[in-house]
């Protein structure tokens, strides 16, 4: 899952790597788990739910590019 998330991060959002605990949070959310995420403004909270959503909904179309 994390490899897929890293491709989404790079190809859709333009970032090379996750910051801090983003990778672990994304794996947890993508596997159906809950997460309470406290990060400062600009810390990357939104990617913690946007990347799993892209993997779940965009991935089948996007992977055929």
Short mmCIF file of C-alpha atoms in Angstrom, two decimals:
data_model
loop_
_atom_site.label_atom_id
_atom_site.label_comp_id
_atom_site.label_asym_id
_atom_site.label_seq_id
_atom_site.Cartn_x
_atom_site.Cartn_y
_atom_site.Cartn_z
CA UNK A 1 0.00 0.00 0.00
CA UNK A 2 2.74 2.45 0.87
CA UNK A 3 4.36 2.06 -2.58
CA UNK A 4 1.04 2.93 -4.21
CA UNK A 5 0.63 5.90 -1.86
CA UNK A 6 4.13 7.14 -2.69
CA UNK A 7 3.34 7.06 -6.42
CA UNK A 8 0.16 9.05 -5.80
CA UNK A 9 2.14 11.49 -3.65
CA UNK A 10 4.68 12.05 -6.42
CA UNK A 11 2.50 11.92 -9.53
CA UNK A 12 -0.60 13.73 -8.27
CA UNK A 13 0.70 16.02 -5.52
CA UNK A 14 4.29 16.52 -6.73
CA UNK A 15 6.10 15.61 -3.49
CA UNK A 16 9.01 13.18 -3.33
CA UNK A 17 8.46 11.81 0.17
CA UNK A 18 6.12 11.82 3.15
CA UNK A 19 6.86 14.05 6.12
CA UNK A 20 7.10 12.76 9.67
CA UNK A 21 4.49 10.09 10.39
CA UNK A 22 2.39 10.70 7.25
CA UNK A 23 3.29 7.32 5.75
CA UNK A 24 2.18 5.39 8.84
CA UNK A 25 -1.02 7.44 9.12
CA UNK A 26 -1.85 6.89 5.46
CA UNK A 27 -1.33 3.13 5.80
CA UNK A 28 -3.64 3.08 8.83
CA UNK A 29 -6.39 5.09 7.11
CA UNK A 30 -6.09 3.16 3.83
CA UNK A 31 -6.52 -0.13 5.67
CA UNK A 32 -9.81 1.09 7.15
CA UNK A 33 -8.47 2.17 10.51
CA UNK A 34 -9.20 5.36 12.38
CA UNK A 35 -6.62 8.04 13.06
CA UNK A 36 -6.58 11.14 15.22
CA UNK A 37 -3.92 13.34 13.65
CA UNK A 38 -2.59 16.44 15.37
CA UNK A 39 -0.18 18.46 13.28
CA UNK A 40 0.58 22.16 13.05
CA UNK A 41 -0.79 24.29 10.24
CA UNK A 42 1.10 23.32 7.11
CA UNK A 43 2.16 19.99 8.61
CA UNK A 44 0.49 17.88 5.93
CA UNK A 45 -2.72 16.71 7.62
CA UNK A 46 -4.79 16.91 4.46
CA UNK A 47 -2.54 14.46 2.61
CA UNK A 48 -3.28 11.92 5.32
CA UNK A 49 -6.81 11.56 3.96
CA UNK A 50 -6.37 12.75 0.37
CA UNK A 51 -3.73 10.17 -0.60
CA UNK A 52 -5.76 7.14 0.63
CA UNK A 53 -8.83 8.55 -1.14
CA UNK A 54 -6.87 8.84 -4.39
CA UNK A 55 -5.56 5.31 -4.02
CA UNK A 56 -9.08 3.98 -3.50
CA UNK A 57 -10.88 5.95 -6.21
CA UNK A 58 -8.39 7.23 -8.76
CA UNK A 59 -5.86 4.42 -8.73
CA UNK A 60 -7.55 2.01 -11.19
CA UNK A 61 -7.79 4.74 -13.85
CA UNK A 62 -4.55 6.46 -13.00
CA UNK A 63 -2.39 3.32 -13.02
CA UNK A 64 -3.11 2.73 -16.71
CA UNK A 65 -1.53 6.03 -17.81
#
